[in-house]
mmCIF file of C-alpha atoms in Angstrom:
data_model
loop_
_atom_site.group_PDB
_atom_site.id
_atom_site.type_symbol
_atom_site.label_atom_id
_atom_site.label_comp_id
_atom_site.label_asym_id
_atom_site.label_seq_id
_atom_site.Cartn_x
_atom_site.Cartn_y
_atom_site.Cartn_z
ATOM 1 C CA MET A 1 81.251 82.709 75.804
ATOM 2 C CA TYR A 2 84.729 81.597 76.855
ATOM 3 C CA GLN A 3 86.300 84.933 75.867
ATOM 4 C CA SER A 4 83.653 86.927 77.722
ATOM 5 C CA GLU A 5 84.302 84.872 80.871
ATOM 6 C CA LYS A 6 88.022 85.492 80.516
ATOM 7 C CA SER A 7 87.420 89.227 80.047
ATOM 8 C CA LYS A 8 85.253 89.236 83.163
ATOM 9 C CA ALA A 9 87.971 87.472 85.168
ATOM 10 C CA VAL A 10 90.620 89.939 84.000
ATOM 11 C CA ARG A 11 88.346 92.907 84.785
ATOM 12 C CA LEU A 12 87.662 91.600 88.291
ATOM 13 C CA HIS A 13 91.390 91.196 88.897
ATOM 14 C CA MET A 14 92.078 94.725 87.663
ATOM 15 C CA GLU A 15 89.369 96.010 90.023
ATOM 16 C CA ASP A 16 91.155 94.265 92.928
ATOM 17 C CA LYS A 17 88.265 91.862 93.413
ATOM 18 C CA ILE A 18 90.813 89.111 93.805
ATOM 19 C CA ALA A 19 88.676 86.359 95.325
ATOM 20 C CA GLU A 20 85.996 86.808 92.659
ATOM 21 C CA ALA A 21 88.617 86.939 89.920
ATOM 22 C CA TYR A 22 90.208 83.733 91.167
ATOM 23 C CA GLU A 23 86.875 81.894 91.043
ATOM 24 C CA ALA A 24 86.216 83.235 87.541
ATOM 25 C CA PHE A 25 89.685 82.155 86.372
ATOM 26 C CA LYS A 26 89.067 78.647 87.731
ATOM 27 C CA LYS A 27 86.174 78.311 85.283
ATOM 28 C CA VAL A 28 88.211 79.839 82.465
ATOM 29 C CA LEU A 29 91.088 77.461 83.138
ATOM 30 C CA GLU A 30 88.844 74.399 82.932
ATOM 31 C CA THR A 31 87.460 75.593 79.604
ATOM 32 C CA GLU A 32 90.933 76.350 78.258
ATOM 33 C CA LYS A 33 92.194 72.914 79.236
ATOM 34 C CA GLU A 34 89.286 71.307 77.378
ATOM 35 C CA ILE A 35 89.477 73.507 74.270
ATOM 36 C CA LEU A 36 93.160 74.401 73.984
ATOM 37 C CA GLY A 37 94.915 71.697 75.989
ATOM 38 C CA GLU A 38 97.123 71.692 79.079
ATOM 39 C CA GLU A 39 100.243 73.051 77.363
ATOM 40 C CA HIS A 40 98.732 75.910 75.343
ATOM 41 C CA GLU A 41 100.140 79.355 76.140
ATOM 42 C CA GLU A 42 96.720 80.766 77.077
ATOM 43 C CA THR A 43 96.153 77.894 79.516
ATOM 44 C CA MET A 44 99.569 78.484 81.050
ATOM 45 C CA PHE A 45 98.918 82.233 81.276
ATOM 46 C CA SER A 46 95.692 81.604 83.185
ATOM 47 C CA ARG A 47 97.550 79.306 85.582
ATOM 48 C CA SER A 48 100.125 82.022 86.109
ATOM 49 C CA ASN A 49 97.409 84.597 86.815
ATOM 50 C CA MET A 50 95.831 82.244 89.326
ATOM 51 C CA SER A 51 99.175 81.791 91.097
ATOM 52 C CA VAL A 52 99.520 85.551 91.462
ATOM 53 C CA MET A 53 95.994 85.770 92.850
ATOM 54 C CA LEU A 54 96.668 83.009 95.381
ATOM 55 C CA ALA A 55 99.686 84.966 96.585
ATOM 56 C CA GLN A 56 97.582 88.131 96.821
ATOM 57 C CA LEU A 57 94.986 86.223 98.831
ATOM 58 C CA LYS A 58 97.744 84.632 100.943
ATOM 59 C CA ARG A 59 96.329 81.206 100.087
ATOM 60 C CA PHE A 60 98.932 78.696 99.098
ATOM 61 C CA PRO A 61 98.191 75.120 98.047
#
């Protein structure tokens, strides 16, 4: 299920549905942190993707 959610998030981003992709990646990131840990490369990649999306949405923490 985790991989299908990640695929969905990536697809949404590629379709320029940035806000939806960001929300999907938030769920993916939580799962990755639980399964893979904070420092795993996949977890870090998802964080990086989310940073790009925040910039695209002009929403900065």
